[in-house]
PDB file of C-alpha atoms in Angstrom:
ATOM      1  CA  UNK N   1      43.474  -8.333 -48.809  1.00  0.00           C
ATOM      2  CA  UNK N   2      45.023  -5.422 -51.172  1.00  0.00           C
ATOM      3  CA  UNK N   3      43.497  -2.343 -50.585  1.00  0.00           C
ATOM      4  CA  UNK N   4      44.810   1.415 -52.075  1.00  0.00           C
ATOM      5  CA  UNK N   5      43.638   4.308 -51.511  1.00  0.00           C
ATOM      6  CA  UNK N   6      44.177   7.942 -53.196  1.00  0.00           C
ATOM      7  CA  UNK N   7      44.926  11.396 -51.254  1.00  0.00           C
ATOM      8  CA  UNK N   8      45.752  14.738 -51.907  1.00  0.00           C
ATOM      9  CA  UNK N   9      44.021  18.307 -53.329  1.00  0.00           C
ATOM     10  CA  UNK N  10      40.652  18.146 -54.544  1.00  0.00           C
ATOM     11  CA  UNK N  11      41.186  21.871 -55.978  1.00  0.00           C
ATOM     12  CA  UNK N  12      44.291  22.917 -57.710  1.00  0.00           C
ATOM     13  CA  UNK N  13      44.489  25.898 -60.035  1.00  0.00           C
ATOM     14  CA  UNK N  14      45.690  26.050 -63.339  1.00  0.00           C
ATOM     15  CA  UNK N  15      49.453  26.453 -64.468  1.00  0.00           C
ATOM     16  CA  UNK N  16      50.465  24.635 -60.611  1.00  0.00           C
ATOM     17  CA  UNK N  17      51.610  21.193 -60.085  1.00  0.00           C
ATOM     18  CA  UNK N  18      49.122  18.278 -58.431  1.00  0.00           C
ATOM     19  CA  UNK N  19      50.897  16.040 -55.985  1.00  0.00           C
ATOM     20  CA  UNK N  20      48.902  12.419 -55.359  1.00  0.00           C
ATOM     21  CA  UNK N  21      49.785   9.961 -53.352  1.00  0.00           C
ATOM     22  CA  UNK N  22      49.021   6.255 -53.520  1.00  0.00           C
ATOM     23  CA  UNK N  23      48.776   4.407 -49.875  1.00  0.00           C
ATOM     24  CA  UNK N  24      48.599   0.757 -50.503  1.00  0.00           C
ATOM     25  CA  UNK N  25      48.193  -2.527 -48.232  1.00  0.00           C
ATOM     26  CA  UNK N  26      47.848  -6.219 -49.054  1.00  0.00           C
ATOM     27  CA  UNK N  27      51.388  -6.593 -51.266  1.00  0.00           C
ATOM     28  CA  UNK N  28      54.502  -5.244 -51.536  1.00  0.00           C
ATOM     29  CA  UNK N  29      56.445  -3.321 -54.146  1.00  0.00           C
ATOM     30  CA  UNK N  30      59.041  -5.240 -54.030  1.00  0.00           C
ATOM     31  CA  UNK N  31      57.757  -8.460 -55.775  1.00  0.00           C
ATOM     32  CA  UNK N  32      58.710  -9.285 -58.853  1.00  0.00           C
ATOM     33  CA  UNK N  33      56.322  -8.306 -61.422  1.00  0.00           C
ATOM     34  CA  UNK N  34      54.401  -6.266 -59.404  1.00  0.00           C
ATOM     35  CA  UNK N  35      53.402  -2.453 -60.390  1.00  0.00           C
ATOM     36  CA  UNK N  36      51.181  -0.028 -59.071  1.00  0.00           C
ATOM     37  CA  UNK N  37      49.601   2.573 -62.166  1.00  0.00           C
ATOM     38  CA  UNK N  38      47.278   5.992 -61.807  1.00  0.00           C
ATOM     39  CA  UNK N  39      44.435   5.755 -64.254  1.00  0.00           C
ATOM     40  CA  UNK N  40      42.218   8.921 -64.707  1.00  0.00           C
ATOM     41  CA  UNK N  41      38.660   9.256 -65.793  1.00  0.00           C
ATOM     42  CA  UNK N  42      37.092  13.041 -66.570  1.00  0.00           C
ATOM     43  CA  UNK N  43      33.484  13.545 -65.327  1.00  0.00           C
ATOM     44  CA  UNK N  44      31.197  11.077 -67.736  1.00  0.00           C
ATOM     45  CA  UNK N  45      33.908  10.007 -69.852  1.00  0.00           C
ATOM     46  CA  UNK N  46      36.393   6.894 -70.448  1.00  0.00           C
ATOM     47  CA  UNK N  47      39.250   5.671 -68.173  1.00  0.00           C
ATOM     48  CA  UNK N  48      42.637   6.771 -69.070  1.00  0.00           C
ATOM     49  CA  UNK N  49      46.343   5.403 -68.217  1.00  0.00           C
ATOM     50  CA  UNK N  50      48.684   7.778 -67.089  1.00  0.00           C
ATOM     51  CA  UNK N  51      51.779   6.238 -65.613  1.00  0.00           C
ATOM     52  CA  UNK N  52      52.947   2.652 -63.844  1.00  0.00           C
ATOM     53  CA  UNK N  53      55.986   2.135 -61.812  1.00  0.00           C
ATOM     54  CA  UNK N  54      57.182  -1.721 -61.149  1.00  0.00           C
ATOM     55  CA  UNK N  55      58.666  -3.259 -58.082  1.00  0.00           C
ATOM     56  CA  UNK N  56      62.456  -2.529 -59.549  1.00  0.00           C
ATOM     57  CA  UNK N  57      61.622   1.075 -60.372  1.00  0.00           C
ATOM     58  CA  UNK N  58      61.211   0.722 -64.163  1.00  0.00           C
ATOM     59  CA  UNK N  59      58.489   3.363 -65.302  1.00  0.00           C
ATOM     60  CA  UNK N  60      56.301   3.879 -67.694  1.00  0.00           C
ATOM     61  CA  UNK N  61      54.096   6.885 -69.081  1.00  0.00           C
ATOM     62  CA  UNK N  62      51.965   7.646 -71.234  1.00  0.00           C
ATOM     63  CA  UNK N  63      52.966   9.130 -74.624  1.00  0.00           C
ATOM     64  CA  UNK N  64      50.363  11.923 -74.748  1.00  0.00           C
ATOM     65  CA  UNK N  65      51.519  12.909 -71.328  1.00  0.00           C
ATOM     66  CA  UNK N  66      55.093  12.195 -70.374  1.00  0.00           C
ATOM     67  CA  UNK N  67      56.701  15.668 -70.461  1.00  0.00           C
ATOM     68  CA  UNK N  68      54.113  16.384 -67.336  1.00  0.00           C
ATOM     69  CA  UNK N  69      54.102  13.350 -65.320  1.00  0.00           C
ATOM     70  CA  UNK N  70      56.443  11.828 -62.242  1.00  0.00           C
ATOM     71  CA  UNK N  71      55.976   8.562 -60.392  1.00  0.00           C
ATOM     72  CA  UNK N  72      57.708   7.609 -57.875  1.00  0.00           C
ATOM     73  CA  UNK N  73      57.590   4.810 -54.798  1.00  0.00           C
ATOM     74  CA  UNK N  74      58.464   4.547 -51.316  1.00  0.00           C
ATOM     75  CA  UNK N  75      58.348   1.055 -50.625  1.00  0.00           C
ATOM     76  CA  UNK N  76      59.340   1.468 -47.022  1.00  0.00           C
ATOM     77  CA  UNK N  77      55.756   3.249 -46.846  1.00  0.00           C
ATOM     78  CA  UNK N  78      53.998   1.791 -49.371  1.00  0.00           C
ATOM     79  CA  UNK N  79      53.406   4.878 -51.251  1.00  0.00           C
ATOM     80  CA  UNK N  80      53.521   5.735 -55.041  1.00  0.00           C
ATOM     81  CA  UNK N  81      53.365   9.497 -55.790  1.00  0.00           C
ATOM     82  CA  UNK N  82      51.966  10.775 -59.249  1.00  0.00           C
ATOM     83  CA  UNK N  83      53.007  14.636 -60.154  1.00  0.00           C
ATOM     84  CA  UNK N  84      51.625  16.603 -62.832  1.00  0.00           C
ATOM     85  CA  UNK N  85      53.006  19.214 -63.959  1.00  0.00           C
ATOM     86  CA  UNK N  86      50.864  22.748 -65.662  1.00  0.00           C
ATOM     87  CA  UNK N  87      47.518  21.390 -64.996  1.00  0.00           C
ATOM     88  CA  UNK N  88      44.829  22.715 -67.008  1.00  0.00           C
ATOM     89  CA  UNK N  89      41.013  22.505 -66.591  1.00  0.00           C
ATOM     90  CA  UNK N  90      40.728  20.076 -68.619  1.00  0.00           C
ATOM     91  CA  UNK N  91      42.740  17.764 -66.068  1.00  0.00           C
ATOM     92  CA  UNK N  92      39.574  17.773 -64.065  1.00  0.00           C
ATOM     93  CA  UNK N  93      39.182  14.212 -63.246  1.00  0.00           C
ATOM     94  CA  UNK N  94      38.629  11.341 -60.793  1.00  0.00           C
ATOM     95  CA  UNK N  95      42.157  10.011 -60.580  1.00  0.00           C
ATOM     96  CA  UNK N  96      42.368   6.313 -59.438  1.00  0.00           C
ATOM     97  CA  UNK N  97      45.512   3.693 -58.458  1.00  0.00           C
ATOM     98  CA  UNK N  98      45.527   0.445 -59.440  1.00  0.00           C
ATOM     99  CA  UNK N  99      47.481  -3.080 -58.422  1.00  0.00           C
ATOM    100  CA  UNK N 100      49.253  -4.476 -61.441  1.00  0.00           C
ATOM    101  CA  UNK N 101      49.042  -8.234 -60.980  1.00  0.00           C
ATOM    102  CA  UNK N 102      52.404  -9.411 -63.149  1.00  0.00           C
ATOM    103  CA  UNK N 103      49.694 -11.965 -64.013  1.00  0.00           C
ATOM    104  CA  UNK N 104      48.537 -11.844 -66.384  1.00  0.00           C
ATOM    105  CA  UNK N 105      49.254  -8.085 -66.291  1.00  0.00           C
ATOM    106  CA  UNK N 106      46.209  -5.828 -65.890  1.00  0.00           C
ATOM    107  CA  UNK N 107      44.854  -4.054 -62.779  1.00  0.00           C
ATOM    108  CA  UNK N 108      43.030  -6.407 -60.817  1.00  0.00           C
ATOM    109  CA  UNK N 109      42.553  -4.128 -57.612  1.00  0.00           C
ATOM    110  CA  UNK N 110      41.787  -0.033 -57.684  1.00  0.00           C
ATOM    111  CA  UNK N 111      41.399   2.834 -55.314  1.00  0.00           C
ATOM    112  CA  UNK N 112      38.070   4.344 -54.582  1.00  0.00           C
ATOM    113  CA  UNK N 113      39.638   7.278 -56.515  1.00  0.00           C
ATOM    114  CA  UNK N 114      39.874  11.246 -55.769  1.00  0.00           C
ATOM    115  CA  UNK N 115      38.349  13.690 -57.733  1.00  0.00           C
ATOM    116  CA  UNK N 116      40.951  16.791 -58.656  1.00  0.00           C
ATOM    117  CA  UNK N 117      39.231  19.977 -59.953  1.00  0.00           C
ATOM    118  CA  UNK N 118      41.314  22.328 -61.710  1.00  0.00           C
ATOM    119  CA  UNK N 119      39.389  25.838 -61.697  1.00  0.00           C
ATOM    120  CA  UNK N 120      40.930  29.471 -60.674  1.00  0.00           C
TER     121      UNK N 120
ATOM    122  CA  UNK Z   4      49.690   3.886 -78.598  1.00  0.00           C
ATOM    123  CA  UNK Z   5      47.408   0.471 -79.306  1.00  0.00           C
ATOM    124  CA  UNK Z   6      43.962   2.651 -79.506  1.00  0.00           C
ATOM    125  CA  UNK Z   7      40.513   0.180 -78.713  1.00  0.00           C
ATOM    126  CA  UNK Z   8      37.525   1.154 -80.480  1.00  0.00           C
ATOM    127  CA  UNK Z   9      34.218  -0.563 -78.628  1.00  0.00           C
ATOM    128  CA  UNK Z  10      30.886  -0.585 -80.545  1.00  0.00           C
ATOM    129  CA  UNK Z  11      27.980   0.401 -79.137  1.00  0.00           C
ATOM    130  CA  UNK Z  12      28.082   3.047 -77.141  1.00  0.00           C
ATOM    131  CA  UNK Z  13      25.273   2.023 -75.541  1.00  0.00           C
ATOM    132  CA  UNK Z  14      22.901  -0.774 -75.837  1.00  0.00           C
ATOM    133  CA  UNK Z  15      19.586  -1.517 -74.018  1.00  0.00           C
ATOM    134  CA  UNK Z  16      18.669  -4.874 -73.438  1.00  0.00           C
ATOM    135  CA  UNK Z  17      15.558  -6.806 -71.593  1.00  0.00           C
ATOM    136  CA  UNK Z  18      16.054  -8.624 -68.337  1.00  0.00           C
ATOM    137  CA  UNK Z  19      17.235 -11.783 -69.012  1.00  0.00           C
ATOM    138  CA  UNK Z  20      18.111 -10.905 -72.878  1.00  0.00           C
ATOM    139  CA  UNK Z  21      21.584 -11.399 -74.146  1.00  0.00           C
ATOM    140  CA  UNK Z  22      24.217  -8.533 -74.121  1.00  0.00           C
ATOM    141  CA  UNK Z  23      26.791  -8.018 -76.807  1.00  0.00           C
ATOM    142  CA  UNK Z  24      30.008  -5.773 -76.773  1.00  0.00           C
ATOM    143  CA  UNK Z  25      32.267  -5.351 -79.013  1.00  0.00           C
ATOM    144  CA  UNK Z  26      35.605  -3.990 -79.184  1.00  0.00           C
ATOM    145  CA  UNK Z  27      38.549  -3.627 -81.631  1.00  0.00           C
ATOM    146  CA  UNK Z  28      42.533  -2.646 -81.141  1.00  0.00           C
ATOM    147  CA  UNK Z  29      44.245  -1.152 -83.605  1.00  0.00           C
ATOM    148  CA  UNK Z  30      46.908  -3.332 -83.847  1.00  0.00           C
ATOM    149  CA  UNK Z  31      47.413  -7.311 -82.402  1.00  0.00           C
ATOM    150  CA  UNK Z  32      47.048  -7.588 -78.114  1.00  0.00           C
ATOM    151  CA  UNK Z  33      48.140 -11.759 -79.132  1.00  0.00           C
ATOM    152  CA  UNK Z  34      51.290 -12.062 -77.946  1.00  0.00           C
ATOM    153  CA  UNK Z  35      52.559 -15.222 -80.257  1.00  0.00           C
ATOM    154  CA  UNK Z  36      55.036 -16.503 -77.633  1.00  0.00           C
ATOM    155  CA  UNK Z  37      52.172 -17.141 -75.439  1.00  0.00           C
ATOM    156  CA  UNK Z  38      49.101 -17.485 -77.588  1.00  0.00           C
ATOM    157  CA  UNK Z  39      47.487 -15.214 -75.394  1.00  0.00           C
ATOM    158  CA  UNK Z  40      45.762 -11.909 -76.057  1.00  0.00           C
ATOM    159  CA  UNK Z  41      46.610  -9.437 -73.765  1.00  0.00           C
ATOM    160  CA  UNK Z  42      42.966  -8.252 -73.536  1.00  0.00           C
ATOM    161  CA  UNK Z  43      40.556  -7.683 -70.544  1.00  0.00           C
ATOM    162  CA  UNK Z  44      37.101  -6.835 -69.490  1.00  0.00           C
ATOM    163  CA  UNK Z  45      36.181  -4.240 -66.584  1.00  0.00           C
ATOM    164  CA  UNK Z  46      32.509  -3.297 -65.317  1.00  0.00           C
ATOM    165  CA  UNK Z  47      32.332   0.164 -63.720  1.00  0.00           C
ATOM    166  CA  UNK Z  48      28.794   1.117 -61.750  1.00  0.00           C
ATOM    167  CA  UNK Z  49      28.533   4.656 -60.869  1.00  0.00           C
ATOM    168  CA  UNK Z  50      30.338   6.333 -58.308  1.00  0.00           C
ATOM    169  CA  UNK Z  51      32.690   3.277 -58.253  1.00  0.00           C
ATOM    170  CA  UNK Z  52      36.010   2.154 -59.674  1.00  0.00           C
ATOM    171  CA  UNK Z  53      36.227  -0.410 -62.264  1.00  0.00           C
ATOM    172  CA  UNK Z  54      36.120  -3.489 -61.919  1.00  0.00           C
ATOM    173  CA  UNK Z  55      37.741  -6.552 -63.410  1.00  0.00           C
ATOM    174  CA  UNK Z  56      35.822  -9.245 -65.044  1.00  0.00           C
ATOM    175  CA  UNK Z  57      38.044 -10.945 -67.409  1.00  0.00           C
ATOM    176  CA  UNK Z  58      41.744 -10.989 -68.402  1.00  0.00           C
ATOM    177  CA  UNK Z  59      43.570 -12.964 -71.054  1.00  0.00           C
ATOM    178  CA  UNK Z  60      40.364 -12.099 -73.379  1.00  0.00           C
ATOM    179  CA  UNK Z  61      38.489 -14.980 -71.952  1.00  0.00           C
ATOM    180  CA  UNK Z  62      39.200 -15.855 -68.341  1.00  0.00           C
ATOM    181  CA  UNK Z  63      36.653 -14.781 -65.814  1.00  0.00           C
ATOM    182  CA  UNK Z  64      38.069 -13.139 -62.641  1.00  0.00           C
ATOM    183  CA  UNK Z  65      37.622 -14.887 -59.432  1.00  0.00           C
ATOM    184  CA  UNK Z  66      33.773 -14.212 -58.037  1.00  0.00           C
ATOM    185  CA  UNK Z  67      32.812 -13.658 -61.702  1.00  0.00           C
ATOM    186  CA  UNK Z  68      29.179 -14.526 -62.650  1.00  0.00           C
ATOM    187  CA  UNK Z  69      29.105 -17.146 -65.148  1.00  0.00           C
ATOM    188  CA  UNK Z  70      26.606 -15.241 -67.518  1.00  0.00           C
ATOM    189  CA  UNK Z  71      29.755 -13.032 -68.566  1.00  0.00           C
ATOM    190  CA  UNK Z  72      31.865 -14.334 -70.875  1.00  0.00           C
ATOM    191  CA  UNK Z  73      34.840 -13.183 -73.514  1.00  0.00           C
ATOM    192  CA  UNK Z  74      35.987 -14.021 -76.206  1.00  0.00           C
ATOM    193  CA  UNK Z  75      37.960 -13.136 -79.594  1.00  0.00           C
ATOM    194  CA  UNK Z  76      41.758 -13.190 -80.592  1.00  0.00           C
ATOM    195  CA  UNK Z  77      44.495 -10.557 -82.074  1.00  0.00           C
ATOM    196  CA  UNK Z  78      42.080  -7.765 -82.844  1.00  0.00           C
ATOM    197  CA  UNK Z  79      38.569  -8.596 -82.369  1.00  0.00           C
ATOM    198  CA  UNK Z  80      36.739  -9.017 -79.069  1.00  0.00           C
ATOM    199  CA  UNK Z  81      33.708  -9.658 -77.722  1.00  0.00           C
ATOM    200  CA  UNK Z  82      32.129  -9.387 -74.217  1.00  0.00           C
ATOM    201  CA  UNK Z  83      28.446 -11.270 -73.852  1.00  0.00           C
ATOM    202  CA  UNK Z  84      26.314 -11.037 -70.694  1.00  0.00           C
ATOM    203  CA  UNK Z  85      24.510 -14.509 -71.345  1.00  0.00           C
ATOM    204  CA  UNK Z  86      21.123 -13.478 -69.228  1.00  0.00           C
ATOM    205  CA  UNK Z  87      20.896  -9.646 -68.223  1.00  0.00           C
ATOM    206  CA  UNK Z  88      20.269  -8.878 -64.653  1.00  0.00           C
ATOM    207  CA  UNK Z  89      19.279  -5.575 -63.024  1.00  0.00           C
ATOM    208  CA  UNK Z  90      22.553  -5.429 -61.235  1.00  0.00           C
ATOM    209  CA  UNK Z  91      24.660  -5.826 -64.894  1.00  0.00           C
ATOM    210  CA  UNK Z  92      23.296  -1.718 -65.811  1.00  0.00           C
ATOM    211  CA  UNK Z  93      26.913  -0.188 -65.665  1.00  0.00           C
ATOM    212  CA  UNK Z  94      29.471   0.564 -68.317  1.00  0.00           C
ATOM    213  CA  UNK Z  95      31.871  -1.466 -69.699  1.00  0.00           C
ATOM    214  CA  UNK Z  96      35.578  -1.100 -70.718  1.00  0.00           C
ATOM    215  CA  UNK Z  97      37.934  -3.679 -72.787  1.00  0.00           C
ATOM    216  CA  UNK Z  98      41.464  -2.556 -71.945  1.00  0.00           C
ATOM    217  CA  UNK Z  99      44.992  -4.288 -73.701  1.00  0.00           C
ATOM    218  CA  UNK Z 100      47.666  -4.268 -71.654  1.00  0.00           C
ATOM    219  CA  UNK Z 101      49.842  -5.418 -74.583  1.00  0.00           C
ATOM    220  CA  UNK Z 102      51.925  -2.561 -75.041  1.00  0.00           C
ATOM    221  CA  UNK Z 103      51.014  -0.230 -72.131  1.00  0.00           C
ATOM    222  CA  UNK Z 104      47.828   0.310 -70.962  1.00  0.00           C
ATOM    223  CA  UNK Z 105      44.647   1.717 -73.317  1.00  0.00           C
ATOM    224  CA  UNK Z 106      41.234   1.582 -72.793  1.00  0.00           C
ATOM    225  CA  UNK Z 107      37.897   1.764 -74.893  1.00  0.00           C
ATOM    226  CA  UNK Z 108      35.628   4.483 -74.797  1.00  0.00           C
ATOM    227  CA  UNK Z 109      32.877   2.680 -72.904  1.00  0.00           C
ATOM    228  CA  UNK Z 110      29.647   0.831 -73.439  1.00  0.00           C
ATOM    229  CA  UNK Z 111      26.498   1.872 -70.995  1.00  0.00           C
ATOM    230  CA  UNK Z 112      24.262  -0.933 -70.986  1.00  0.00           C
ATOM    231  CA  UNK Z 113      20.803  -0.066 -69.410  1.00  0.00           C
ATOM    232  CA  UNK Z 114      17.627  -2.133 -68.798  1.00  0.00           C
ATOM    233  CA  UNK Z 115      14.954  -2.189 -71.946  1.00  0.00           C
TER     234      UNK Z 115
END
């Protein structure tokens, strides 16, 4: 079955860099169609898409946050890594991973997730 | 960015009542080569992750409860929870996947 699951800092402080990592089971990155995404979601509010990368290394982010965001893969380790760049408080967040399923498209399996606070 | 609008924010409905969500993109999630909308349906409980409940605007996910259904096309959605149970209280997201990835703001549905 396809699992993921997030790690990294629960505590950064402002103006540094956050460094996730995405460690995944159940598929491979190297199937066509196939993409694994970080979707955030601040303390009582909506879900938000931050950044996919597909089994041939096409990426995509998301306009409002592109200048600050990496993603990367190892598919030998089944890893994606997500950087962000100058995080601010208000980057505090639960950040999950997510299967793409090529179809139909949408993320069909997540990560329990990993809250990130951002607070000096 | 394709920005999705939901309406209500919240609702609260009687066991057993029927549950209505709406939602709205601000542009077309129908992709015309296809004839299919590029529009799904996640249910998030708290302290969980989402969770997917339909894709393609009206297909129910594997394991899906027949009571929830969606349906719509190009702009205009709707999810219904046929017969509310106790274990439906969560919030739900639409989501297009169209042209990247947006979400709605949410809809809380509690117990009446």
């Amino acid at each position: 079955q396809i699992t993921l699951k997030e790690s990294g800092p629960t505590l950064v402080k402002p103006t540094q860099t956050l460094t996730l990592t995405c460690t995944f089971s159940g598929f491979s990155l190297s199937t066509s169609g196939v993409g694994v995404g970080w979707i955030r979601q601040p303390p009582g509010k909506a879900l938000e898409w931050l950044a996919l990368i597909y089994w041939d290394d096409d990426k995509r982010y998301s306009p409002s946050l592109k200048s600050r965001l990496t993603i990367t893969k190892d598919t030998s380790k089944n890893q994606v890594v997500l950087t962000m760049t100058n995080m601010d408080p208000v980057d505090t967040a639960t950040y999950y991973c997510a299967h793409r399923d090529p179809d139909p498209g949408c993320f069909d399996y997540w990560g329990q997730g990993t809250l990130v606070t951002v607070s000096s | 960015d394709i920005v999705m609008t939901q309406s209500p924010d919240s609702l609260a409905v009687s066991l057993g009542e029927r549950a209505t969500i709406n939602c709205t993109s601000s542009q077309s999630v129908l992709y015309s080569s296809n004839n299919k909308n590029y529009l799904g349906w996640y249910q998030q409980k708290p302290g969980q992750p989402p969770k997917l409940l339909i894709y393609w605007a009206s297909t129910r996910e594997s394991g899906v409860p027949d009571r929830f259904s969606g349906s719509g096309s190009g702009t205009d959605f709707t999810l219904t929870i046929s017969s509310l149970q106790a274990e439906d209280v969560a919030v739900y997201y639409c989501h297009q996947y169209y042209s990247l990835w947006t979400f709605g703001q949410g809809t809380k549905v509690e117990i009446k």
